[in-house]
PDB file of C-alpha atoms and ligand atoms in Angstrom:
ATOM      1  CA  UNK U   1     196.575  88.116  93.752  1.00  0.00           C
ATOM      2  CA  UNK U   2     194.731  86.991  90.636  1.00  0.00           C
ATOM      3  CA  UNK U   3     196.398  87.178  87.277  1.00  0.00           C
ATOM      4  CA  UNK U   4     194.944  88.770  84.130  1.00  0.00           C
ATOM      5  CA  UNK U   5     196.745  89.183  80.829  1.00  0.00           C
ATOM      6  CA  UNK U   6     196.754  92.716  79.394  1.00  0.00           C
ATOM      7  CA  UNK U   7     196.570  91.990  75.677  1.00  0.00           C
ATOM      8  CA  UNK U   8     194.406  91.722  72.590  1.00  0.00           C
ATOM      9  CA  UNK U   9     196.708  89.241  70.858  1.00  0.00           C
ATOM     10  CA  UNK U  10     194.844  85.964  70.544  1.00  0.00           C
ATOM     11  CA  UNK U  11     197.969  83.817  70.097  1.00  0.00           C
ATOM     12  CA  UNK U  12     199.604  85.202  73.266  1.00  0.00           C
ATOM     13  CA  UNK U  13     196.343  85.035  75.218  1.00  0.00           C
ATOM     14  CA  UNK U  14     195.735  81.416  74.153  1.00  0.00           C
ATOM     15  CA  UNK U  15     199.243  80.422  75.200  1.00  0.00           C
ATOM     16  CA  UNK U  16     198.974  82.145  78.604  1.00  0.00           C
ATOM     17  CA  UNK U  17     195.504  80.609  79.114  1.00  0.00           C
ATOM     18  CA  UNK U  18     196.816  77.131  78.282  1.00  0.00           C
ATOM     19  CA  UNK U  19     199.086  77.392  81.353  1.00  0.00           C
ATOM     20  CA  UNK U  20     195.981  77.469  83.556  1.00  0.00           C
ATOM     21  CA  UNK U  21     197.089  80.569  85.458  1.00  0.00           C
ATOM     22  CA  UNK U  22     194.721  83.258  84.145  1.00  0.00           C
ATOM     23  CA  UNK U  23     191.539  84.591  85.712  1.00  0.00           C
ATOM     24  CA  UNK U  24     190.859  87.218  83.058  1.00  0.00           C
ATOM     25  CA  UNK U  25     191.913  89.543  80.260  1.00  0.00           C
ATOM     26  CA  UNK U  26     191.946  93.321  79.965  1.00  0.00           C
ATOM     27  CA  UNK U  27     191.938  95.061  76.604  1.00  0.00           C
ATOM     28  CA  UNK U  28     191.906  98.696  75.610  1.00  0.00           C
ATOM     29  CA  UNK U  29     191.554 100.587  72.298  1.00  0.00           C
ATOM     30  CA  UNK U  30     195.361 100.889  71.920  1.00  0.00           C
ATOM     31  CA  UNK U  31     195.910  97.145  72.429  1.00  0.00           C
ATOM     32  CA  UNK U  32     193.151  96.363  69.893  1.00  0.00           C
ATOM     33  CA  UNK U  33     194.680  98.835  67.408  1.00  0.00           C
ATOM     34  CA  UNK U  34     197.950  96.824  67.464  1.00  0.00           C
ATOM     35  CA  UNK U  35     196.161  93.783  66.010  1.00  0.00           C
ATOM     36  CA  UNK U  36     195.381  93.044  62.362  1.00  0.00           C
ATOM     37  CA  UNK U  37     192.972  95.841  61.247  1.00  0.00           C
ATOM     38  CA  UNK U  38     191.040  93.377  59.062  1.00  0.00           C
ATOM     39  CA  UNK U  39     189.979  91.351  62.128  1.00  0.00           C
ATOM     40  CA  UNK U  40     186.360  91.532  63.263  1.00  0.00           C
ATOM     41  CA  UNK U  41     186.742  93.121  66.728  1.00  0.00           C
ATOM     42  CA  UNK U  42     183.573  91.575  68.159  1.00  0.00           C
ATOM     43  CA  UNK U  43     184.624  88.101  66.997  1.00  0.00           C
ATOM     44  CA  UNK U  44     188.133  88.669  68.393  1.00  0.00           C
ATOM     45  CA  UNK U  45     186.822  89.738  71.815  1.00  0.00           C
ATOM     46  CA  UNK U  46     184.482  86.748  71.999  1.00  0.00           C
ATOM     47  CA  UNK U  47     187.335  84.398  71.068  1.00  0.00           C
ATOM     48  CA  UNK U  48     189.544  86.043  73.700  1.00  0.00           C
ATOM     49  CA  UNK U  49     186.844  85.510  76.312  1.00  0.00           C
ATOM     50  CA  UNK U  50     186.307  81.905  75.246  1.00  0.00           C
ATOM     51  CA  UNK U  51     190.058  81.213  75.533  1.00  0.00           C
ATOM     52  CA  UNK U  52     190.366  82.459  79.110  1.00  0.00           C
ATOM     53  CA  UNK U  53     186.862  81.994  80.453  1.00  0.00           C
ATOM     54  CA  UNK U  54     186.981  84.566  83.264  1.00  0.00           C
ATOM     55  CA  UNK U  55     186.871  88.354  83.349  1.00  0.00           C
ATOM     56  CA  UNK U  56     187.096  90.224  80.034  1.00  0.00           C
ATOM     57  CA  UNK U  57     187.082  94.032  80.100  1.00  0.00           C
ATOM     58  CA  UNK U  58     185.841  95.857  77.004  1.00  0.00           C
ATOM     59  CA  UNK U  59     186.428  99.605  76.914  1.00  0.00           C
ATOM     60  CA  UNK U  60     183.931 102.218  75.720  1.00  0.00           C
ATOM     61  CA  UNK U  61     185.179 105.086  73.552  1.00  0.00           C
ATOM     62  CA  UNK U  62     182.414 107.657  74.088  1.00  0.00           C
ATOM     63  CA  UNK U  63     183.203 110.596  76.345  1.00  0.00           C
ATOM     64  CA  UNK U  64     179.642 111.474  77.399  1.00  0.00           C
ATOM     65  CA  UNK U  65     177.485 109.486  79.846  1.00  0.00           C
ATOM     66  CA  UNK U  66     174.669 108.692  77.396  1.00  0.00           C
ATOM     67  CA  UNK U  67     177.117 107.572  74.749  1.00  0.00           C
ATOM     68  CA  UNK U  68     178.931 105.315  77.241  1.00  0.00           C
ATOM     69  CA  UNK U  69     175.645 103.782  78.387  1.00  0.00           C
ATOM     70  CA  UNK U  70     174.562 103.233  74.775  1.00  0.00           C
ATOM     71  CA  UNK U  71     177.870 101.524  74.038  1.00  0.00           C
ATOM     72  CA  UNK U  72     177.643  99.400  77.198  1.00  0.00           C
ATOM     73  CA  UNK U  73     174.164  98.322  76.147  1.00  0.00           C
ATOM     74  CA  UNK U  74     175.372  97.445  72.679  1.00  0.00           C
ATOM     75  CA  UNK U  75     178.411  95.499  74.000  1.00  0.00           C
ATOM     76  CA  UNK U  76     176.253  93.523  76.436  1.00  0.00           C
ATOM     77  CA  UNK U  77     173.918  92.486  73.614  1.00  0.00           C
ATOM     78  CA  UNK U  78     176.632  90.533  71.802  1.00  0.00           C
ATOM     79  CA  UNK U  79     178.808  89.864  74.879  1.00  0.00           C
ATOM     80  CA  UNK U  80     176.635  89.541  78.017  1.00  0.00           C
ATOM     81  CA  UNK U  81     179.577  88.508  80.272  1.00  0.00           C
ATOM     82  CA  UNK U  82     181.676  91.588  79.433  1.00  0.00           C
ATOM     83  CA  UNK U  83     182.911  93.933  82.132  1.00  0.00           C
ATOM     84  CA  UNK U  84     182.440  97.485  80.844  1.00  0.00           C
ATOM     85  CA  UNK U  85     185.663  99.476  81.059  1.00  0.00           C
ATOM     86  CA  UNK U  86     185.071 103.183  81.561  1.00  0.00           C
ATOM     87  CA  UNK U  87     187.593 106.039  81.729  1.00  0.00           C
ATOM     88  CA  UNK U  88     187.853 108.065  84.928  1.00  0.00           C
ATOM     89  CA  UNK U  89     186.187 111.283  83.833  1.00  0.00           C
ATOM     90  CA  UNK U  90     183.103 112.906  85.400  1.00  0.00           C
ATOM     91  CA  UNK U  91     180.834 111.600  82.614  1.00  0.00           C
ATOM     92  CA  UNK U  92     182.334 108.155  83.209  1.00  0.00           C
ATOM     93  CA  UNK U  93     181.524 108.245  86.918  1.00  0.00           C
ATOM     94  CA  UNK U  94     177.842 108.923  86.162  1.00  0.00           C
ATOM     95  CA  UNK U  95     177.841 105.998  83.733  1.00  0.00           C
ATOM     96  CA  UNK U  96     179.487 103.739  86.340  1.00  0.00           C
ATOM     97  CA  UNK U  97     176.844 104.696  88.903  1.00  0.00           C
ATOM     98  CA  UNK U  98     174.012 103.894  86.455  1.00  0.00           C
ATOM     99  CA  UNK U  99     175.555 100.566  85.396  1.00  0.00           C
ATOM    100  CA  UNK U 100     176.378  99.650  88.977  1.00  0.00           C
ATOM    101  CA  UNK U 101     172.744 100.304  90.008  1.00  0.00           C
ATOM    102  CA  UNK U 102     171.764  97.733  87.359  1.00  0.00           C
ATOM    103  CA  UNK U 103     174.422  95.324  88.726  1.00  0.00           C
ATOM    104  CA  UNK U 104     176.454  95.508  85.516  1.00  0.00           C
ATOM    105  CA  UNK U 105     180.178  95.016  86.247  1.00  0.00           C
ATOM    106  CA  UNK U 106     182.443  97.986  85.529  1.00  0.00           C
ATOM    107  CA  UNK U 107     186.196  98.530  85.451  1.00  0.00           C
ATOM    108  CA  UNK U 108     187.214 102.172  85.932  1.00  0.00           C
ATOM    109  CA  UNK U 109     190.387 102.778  83.980  1.00  0.00           C
ATOM    110  CA  UNK U 110     193.099 105.447  83.727  1.00  0.00           C
ATOM    111  CA  UNK U 111     193.443 105.860  87.491  1.00  0.00           C
ATOM    112  CA  UNK U 112     196.726 107.308  88.719  1.00  0.00           C
ATOM    113  CA  UNK U 113     196.046 108.139  92.381  1.00  0.00           C
ATOM    114  CA  UNK U 114     194.411 106.577  95.415  1.00  0.00           C
ATOM    115  CA  UNK U 115     192.058 109.591  95.511  1.00  0.00           C
ATOM    116  CA  UNK U 116     190.780 108.789  92.017  1.00  0.00           C
ATOM    117  CA  UNK U 117     190.385 105.110  92.942  1.00  0.00           C
ATOM    118  CA  UNK U 118     188.430 106.037  96.075  1.00  0.00           C
ATOM    119  CA  UNK U 119     186.089 108.254  94.068  1.00  0.00           C
ATOM    120  CA  UNK U 120     185.576 105.505  91.454  1.00  0.00           C
ATOM    121  CA  UNK U 121     184.753 103.057  94.281  1.00  0.00           C
ATOM    122  CA  UNK U 122     182.110 105.488  95.540  1.00  0.00           C
ATOM    123  CA  UNK U 123     180.527 105.510  92.075  1.00  0.00           C
ATOM    124  CA  UNK U 124     180.092 101.744  92.513  1.00  0.00           C
ATOM    125  CA  UNK U 125     183.001 100.500  90.362  1.00  0.00           C
ATOM    126  CA  UNK U 126     183.415  96.729  90.479  1.00  0.00           C
ATOM    127  CA  UNK U 127     187.112  97.108  89.569  1.00  0.00           C
ATOM    128  CA  UNK U 128     189.502 100.056  89.804  1.00  0.00           C
ATOM    129  CA  UNK U 129     192.549  99.964  87.498  1.00  0.00           C
ATOM    130  CA  UNK U 130     195.649 101.803  88.706  1.00  0.00           C
ATOM    131  CA  UNK U 131     198.231 102.489  86.012  1.00  0.00           C
ATOM    132  CA  UNK U 132     201.628 102.305  87.692  1.00  0.00           C
ATOM    133  CA  UNK U 133     203.998 102.051  84.707  1.00  0.00           C
ATOM    134  CA  UNK U 134     202.743 105.301  83.217  1.00  0.00           C
ATOM    135  CA  UNK U 135     203.442 107.029  86.556  1.00  0.00           C
ATOM    136  CA  UNK U 136     206.997 105.669  86.576  1.00  0.00           C
ATOM    137  CA  UNK U 137     207.339 107.032  83.021  1.00  0.00           C
ATOM    138  CA  UNK U 138     206.870 110.545  84.404  1.00  0.00           C
ATOM    139  CA  UNK U 139     209.215 110.027  87.370  1.00  0.00           C
ATOM    140  CA  UNK U 140     206.430 109.372  89.882  1.00  0.00           C
ATOM    141  CA  UNK U 141     206.398 106.245  92.058  1.00  0.00           C
ATOM    142  CA  UNK U 142     203.650 104.081  90.550  1.00  0.00           C
ATOM    143  CA  UNK U 143     203.949 101.291  93.115  1.00  0.00           C
ATOM    144  CA  UNK U 144     203.387 103.855  95.879  1.00  0.00           C
ATOM    145  CA  UNK U 145     199.997 104.747  94.348  1.00  0.00           C
ATOM    146  CA  UNK U 146     199.058 101.049  94.516  1.00  0.00           C
ATOM    147  CA  UNK U 147     200.330 100.813  98.119  1.00  0.00           C
ATOM    148  CA  UNK U 148     198.317 103.904  99.138  1.00  0.00           C
ATOM    149  CA  UNK U 149     195.189 102.512  97.506  1.00  0.00           C
ATOM    150  CA  UNK U 150     195.554  99.100  99.174  1.00  0.00           C
ATOM    151  CA  UNK U 151     196.113 100.756 102.567  1.00  0.00           C
ATOM    152  CA  UNK U 152     192.944 102.854 102.197  1.00  0.00           C
ATOM    153  CA  UNK U 153     190.947  99.811 101.044  1.00  0.00           C
ATOM    154  CA  UNK U 154     192.102  97.816 104.071  1.00  0.00           C
ATOM    155  CA  UNK U 155     191.285 100.679 106.455  1.00  0.00           C
ATOM    156  CA  UNK U 156     187.788 101.312 105.062  1.00  0.00           C
ATOM    157  CA  UNK U 157     186.830  97.804 103.980  1.00  0.00           C
ATOM    158  CA  UNK U 158     186.044  98.887 100.392  1.00  0.00           C
ATOM    159  CA  UNK U 159     184.593  96.296  98.046  1.00  0.00           C
ATOM    160  CA  UNK U 160     185.846  97.327  94.586  1.00  0.00           C
ATOM    161  CA  UNK U 161     188.653  95.065  93.410  1.00  0.00           C
ATOM    162  CA  UNK U 162     192.016  96.763  92.835  1.00  0.00           C
ATOM    163  CA  UNK U 163     193.655  95.938  89.507  1.00  0.00           C
ATOM    164  CA  UNK U 164     197.338  96.852  89.238  1.00  0.00           C
ATOM    165  CA  UNK U 165     197.649  97.849  85.565  1.00  0.00           C
ATOM    166  CA  UNK U 166     200.309  99.273  83.259  1.00  0.00           C
ATOM    167  CA  UNK U 167     202.770  96.758  84.672  1.00  0.00           C
ATOM    168  CA  UNK U 168     206.100  96.979  82.873  1.00  0.00           C
ATOM    169  CA  UNK U 169     208.398  94.470  84.587  1.00  0.00           C
ATOM    170  CA  UNK U 170     208.588  91.564  87.085  1.00  0.00           C
ATOM    171  CA  UNK U 171     209.460  93.937  89.966  1.00  0.00           C
ATOM    172  CA  UNK U 172     206.200  95.818  89.415  1.00  0.00           C
ATOM    173  CA  UNK U 173     204.386  92.484  89.613  1.00  0.00           C
ATOM    174  CA  UNK U 174     206.134  91.548  92.882  1.00  0.00           C
ATOM    175  CA  UNK U 175     205.584  94.945  94.500  1.00  0.00           C
ATOM    176  CA  UNK U 176     201.869  94.960  93.606  1.00  0.00           C
ATOM    177  CA  UNK U 177     201.432  91.515  95.162  1.00  0.00           C
ATOM    178  CA  UNK U 178     203.246  92.733  98.308  1.00  0.00           C
ATOM    179  CA  UNK U 179     201.072  95.858  98.414  1.00  0.00           C
ATOM    180  CA  UNK U 180     197.940  93.691  98.398  1.00  0.00           C
ATOM    181  CA  UNK U 181     196.453  94.387  94.949  1.00  0.00           C
ATOM    182  CA  UNK U 182     193.634  91.920  94.276  1.00  0.00           C
ATOM    183  CA  UNK U 183     194.552  91.495  90.609  1.00  0.00           C
ATOM    184  CA  UNK U 184     197.520  92.265  88.376  1.00  0.00           C
ATOM    185  CA  UNK U 185     196.917  92.664  84.663  1.00  0.00           C
ATOM    186  CA  UNK U 186     200.209  91.844  83.021  1.00  0.00           C
ATOM    187  CA  UNK U 187     201.441  92.080  79.410  1.00  0.00           C
ATOM    188  CA  UNK U 188     202.294  88.649  77.938  1.00  0.00           C
ATOM    189  CA  UNK U 189     206.014  89.480  77.694  1.00  0.00           C
ATOM    190  CA  UNK U 190     206.209  90.453  81.392  1.00  0.00           C
ATOM    191  CA  UNK U 191     204.233  87.345  82.345  1.00  0.00           C
ATOM    192  CA  UNK U 192     206.868  85.191  80.604  1.00  0.00           C
ATOM    193  CA  UNK U 193     209.670  87.190  82.272  1.00  0.00           C
ATOM    194  CA  UNK U 194     208.085  86.578  85.690  1.00  0.00           C
ATOM    195  CA  UNK U 195     208.135  82.827  85.041  1.00  0.00           C
ATOM    196  CA  UNK U 196     211.712  82.699  83.882  1.00  0.00           C
ATOM    197  CA  UNK U 197     214.618  81.789  86.189  1.00  0.00           C
ATOM    198  CA  UNK U 198     218.040  80.554  85.023  1.00  0.00           C
ATOM    199  CA  UNK U 199     218.353  78.234  88.053  1.00  0.00           C
ATOM    200  CA  UNK U 200     215.076  76.515  87.090  1.00  0.00           C
ATOM    201  CA  UNK U 201     216.426  75.894  83.579  1.00  0.00           C
ATOM    202  CA  UNK U 202     219.866  74.784  84.814  1.00  0.00           C
ATOM    203  CA  UNK U 203     218.285  72.577  87.513  1.00  0.00           C
ATOM    204  CA  UNK U 204     216.005  70.812  85.026  1.00  0.00           C
ATOM    205  CA  UNK U 205     218.878  70.360  82.604  1.00  0.00           C
ATOM    206  CA  UNK U 206     220.957  68.685  85.353  1.00  0.00           C
ATOM    207  CA  UNK U 207     218.046  66.451  86.480  1.00  0.00           C
ATOM    208  CA  UNK U 208     217.448  65.244  82.922  1.00  0.00           C
ATOM    209  CA  UNK U 209     221.146  64.614  82.279  1.00  0.00           C
ATOM    210  CA  UNK U 210     221.510  62.667  85.563  1.00  0.00           C
ATOM    211  CA  UNK U 211     218.397  60.637  84.781  1.00  0.00           C
ATOM    212  CA  UNK U 212     219.856  59.783  81.385  1.00  0.00           C
ATOM    213  CA  UNK U 213     223.191  58.815  82.996  1.00  0.00           C
ATOM    214  CA  UNK U 214     221.353  56.463  85.390  1.00  0.00           C
ATOM    215  CA  UNK U 215     219.483  54.829  82.470  1.00  0.00           C
ATOM    216  CA  UNK U 216     222.727  54.415  80.517  1.00  0.00           C
ATOM    217  CA  UNK U 217     224.492  52.875  83.549  1.00  0.00           C
ATOM    218  CA  UNK U 218     221.649  50.327  83.972  1.00  0.00           C
ATOM    219  CA  UNK U 219     221.655  49.221  80.323  1.00  0.00           C
TER     220      UNK U 219
HETATM  221  C1  E4P E 301     194.843  98.300  81.760  1.00  0.00           C
HETATM  222  O1  E4P E 301     193.694  97.933  81.817  1.00  0.00           O
HETATM  223  C2  E4P E 301     195.478  98.874  80.579  1.00  0.00           C
HETATM  224  O2  E4P E 301     195.042  98.148  79.443  1.00  0.00           O
HETATM  225  C3  E4P E 301     196.981  98.740  80.569  1.00  0.00           C
HETATM  226  O3  E4P E 301     197.489  98.116  81.719  1.00  0.00           O
HETATM  227  C4  E4P E 301     197.728  99.955  80.115  1.00  0.00           C
HETATM  228  O4  E4P E 301     199.106  99.692  80.156  1.00  0.00           O
HETATM  229  P1  E4P E 301     200.198 100.548  79.365  1.00  0.00           P
HETATM  230  O5  E4P E 301     200.546 101.727  80.180  1.00  0.00           O
HETATM  231  O6  E4P E 301     201.364  99.609  79.227  1.00  0.00           O
HETATM  232  O7  E4P E 301     199.585 100.929  78.047  1.00  0.00           O
END
């Protein structure tokens, strides 16, 4: 399972990228709105992409097909490597089909069921983003939606890549990997939580203390 960071915070993204573990970044209008409003969004997105080097999703905000295609065109002029992130609405599906026919990568977002993911795949989506945390928020099993989607993909040999999104904790991350998601897009905080283990810290502490003891005994 590849790892993307779900963020628009350059400092966090740069730190996660420096670990050498990232294959991409996903952003959305809400993540961008959390950043300093004086920042130039285009410059920020290009810097984000430069820091990670792989996939960067940029979301359109139009709700009609022509508007989405116009935005995609505009984004690709200043950011040719962008993956165009499109919401799962009927107008979005038509836009995905048109972009896909031109071999422009798309990420269909705001998917909550395997049915929606399957329909997005049939529109030619390069990536399908399933939001599991938001399902858990309304007392619905988000991981199960990812499991269902992965099972259908396996059965039918579908090509779109499944992104497990709206990940809220390390257990989500683990369960999505077990389900067979191709990619998990993870908030920086959850990424750090996934790396943390008290036995790793205690073990390193003991190794360093013992090494020091050995040096002291030799001198
Ligand atoms: C994915 O592409 C979205 O940006 C993201 O995962 C949404 O997560 P949230 O539910 O924590 O806002």
